[in-house]
Amino acid sequence: MQLNPREIQVGVKNLRTISKNRVLVQCVSKVDKEKFLDAINKKSDLLQVSSKKRRNPNFPLKYIPNEIDDQEILQIFKEQNPEIGSEKLWEETKI
């Protein structure tokens, strides 16, 4: 199967081969990404398309006194970062 980005008028920023016979295609915009996905889905049933999933950031905390428990640490972060207002996000946070 061949798919020419010029024919479907899609801007491809980067194309890279990755492990297990997979190809990473980075499009210029979200609109181009959607056009590219539609073209692949129309042309082939054999190919599987997946988008990159974002992971939650992890970072180490050092020099925290043993007297402070995990819930207090989480509460301190919540107070220091009011712009992150989603309660669901705070419920999913693990320490």
Short mmCIF file of C-alpha atoms in Angstrom, two decimals, residues 19-92:
data_model
loop_
_atom_site.label_atom_id
_atom_site.label_comp_id
_atom_site.label_asym_id
_atom_site.label_seq_id
_atom_site.Cartn_x
_atom_site.Cartn_y
_atom_site.Cartn_z
CA SER A 19 10.62 -0.91 16.41
CA LYS A 20 8.40 -3.85 15.38
CA ASN A 21 7.80 -2.68 11.79
CA ARG A 22 6.13 0.52 12.90
CA VAL A 23 6.39 4.01 11.44
CA LEU A 24 6.06 7.27 13.35
CA VAL A 25 4.48 10.04 11.28
CA GLN A 26 4.44 13.54 12.73
CA CYS A 27 2.00 15.87 10.97
CA VAL A 28 2.17 19.66 10.83
CA SER A 29 -1.26 20.26 12.38
CA LYS A 30 -4.19 18.43 13.97
CA VAL A 31 -6.23 18.93 10.80
CA ASP A 32 -3.49 17.25 8.75
CA LYS A 33 -3.35 14.43 11.28
CA GLU A 34 -7.10 13.81 10.92
CA LYS A 35 -6.87 13.86 7.11
CA PHE A 36 -3.99 11.38 7.22
CA LEU A 37 -5.84 9.05 9.61
CA ASP A 38 -8.96 9.13 7.42
CA ALA A 39 -6.92 8.33 4.31
CA ILE A 40 -5.24 5.37 6.00
CA ASN A 41 -8.54 4.02 7.30
CA LYS A 42 -10.15 4.29 3.85
CA LYS A 43 -7.28 2.61 1.99
CA SER A 44 -6.38 -0.29 4.26
CA ASP A 45 -7.91 -2.59 6.83
CA LEU A 46 -4.53 -4.15 7.60
CA LEU A 47 -2.91 -1.09 9.15
CA GLN A 48 -3.54 -0.10 12.74
CA VAL A 49 -3.30 3.55 13.67
CA SER A 50 -2.76 4.81 17.19
CA SER A 51 -2.04 8.21 18.66
CA LYS A 52 0.60 8.96 21.21
CA LYS A 53 -0.72 8.94 24.75
CA ARG A 54 0.58 11.43 27.27
CA ARG A 55 1.90 10.20 30.56
CA ASN A 56 1.65 11.90 33.89
CA PRO A 57 4.95 13.43 34.99
CA ASN A 58 6.91 11.82 37.81
CA PHE A 59 9.42 13.61 39.98
CA PRO A 60 11.31 12.69 43.15
CA LEU A 61 10.73 14.50 46.42
CA LYS A 62 13.78 14.79 48.63
CA TYR A 63 14.41 15.87 52.19
CA ILE A 64 10.82 15.59 53.38
CA PRO A 65 10.57 15.00 57.13
CA ASN A 66 9.07 11.66 58.18
CA GLU A 67 6.44 13.47 60.26
CA ILE A 68 4.65 14.67 57.11
CA ASP A 69 2.34 12.02 55.67
CA ASP A 70 1.36 11.57 52.02
CA GLN A 71 -1.97 13.35 52.30
CA GLU A 72 -0.31 16.44 53.78
CA ILE A 73 2.18 16.52 50.90
CA LEU A 74 -0.67 16.31 48.42
CA GLN A 75 -2.54 19.10 50.23
CA ILE A 76 0.57 21.34 50.13
CA PHE A 77 0.91 20.79 46.37
CA LYS A 78 -2.76 21.56 45.91
CA GLU A 79 -2.45 24.85 47.84
CA GLN A 80 0.69 25.88 45.95
CA ASN A 81 -0.87 25.15 42.54
CA PRO A 82 -4.36 26.70 42.46
CA GLU A 83 -4.31 26.81 38.64
CA ILE A 84 -4.70 23.02 38.65
CA GLY A 85 -8.29 23.13 39.81
CA SER A 86 -9.57 19.78 38.63
CA GLU A 87 -10.61 17.70 41.65
CA LYS A 88 -10.54 14.56 39.53
CA LEU A 89 -6.86 15.17 38.80
CA TRP A 90 -6.06 15.46 42.49
CA GLU A 91 -7.99 12.27 43.24
CA GLU A 92 -5.92 10.37 40.65
#
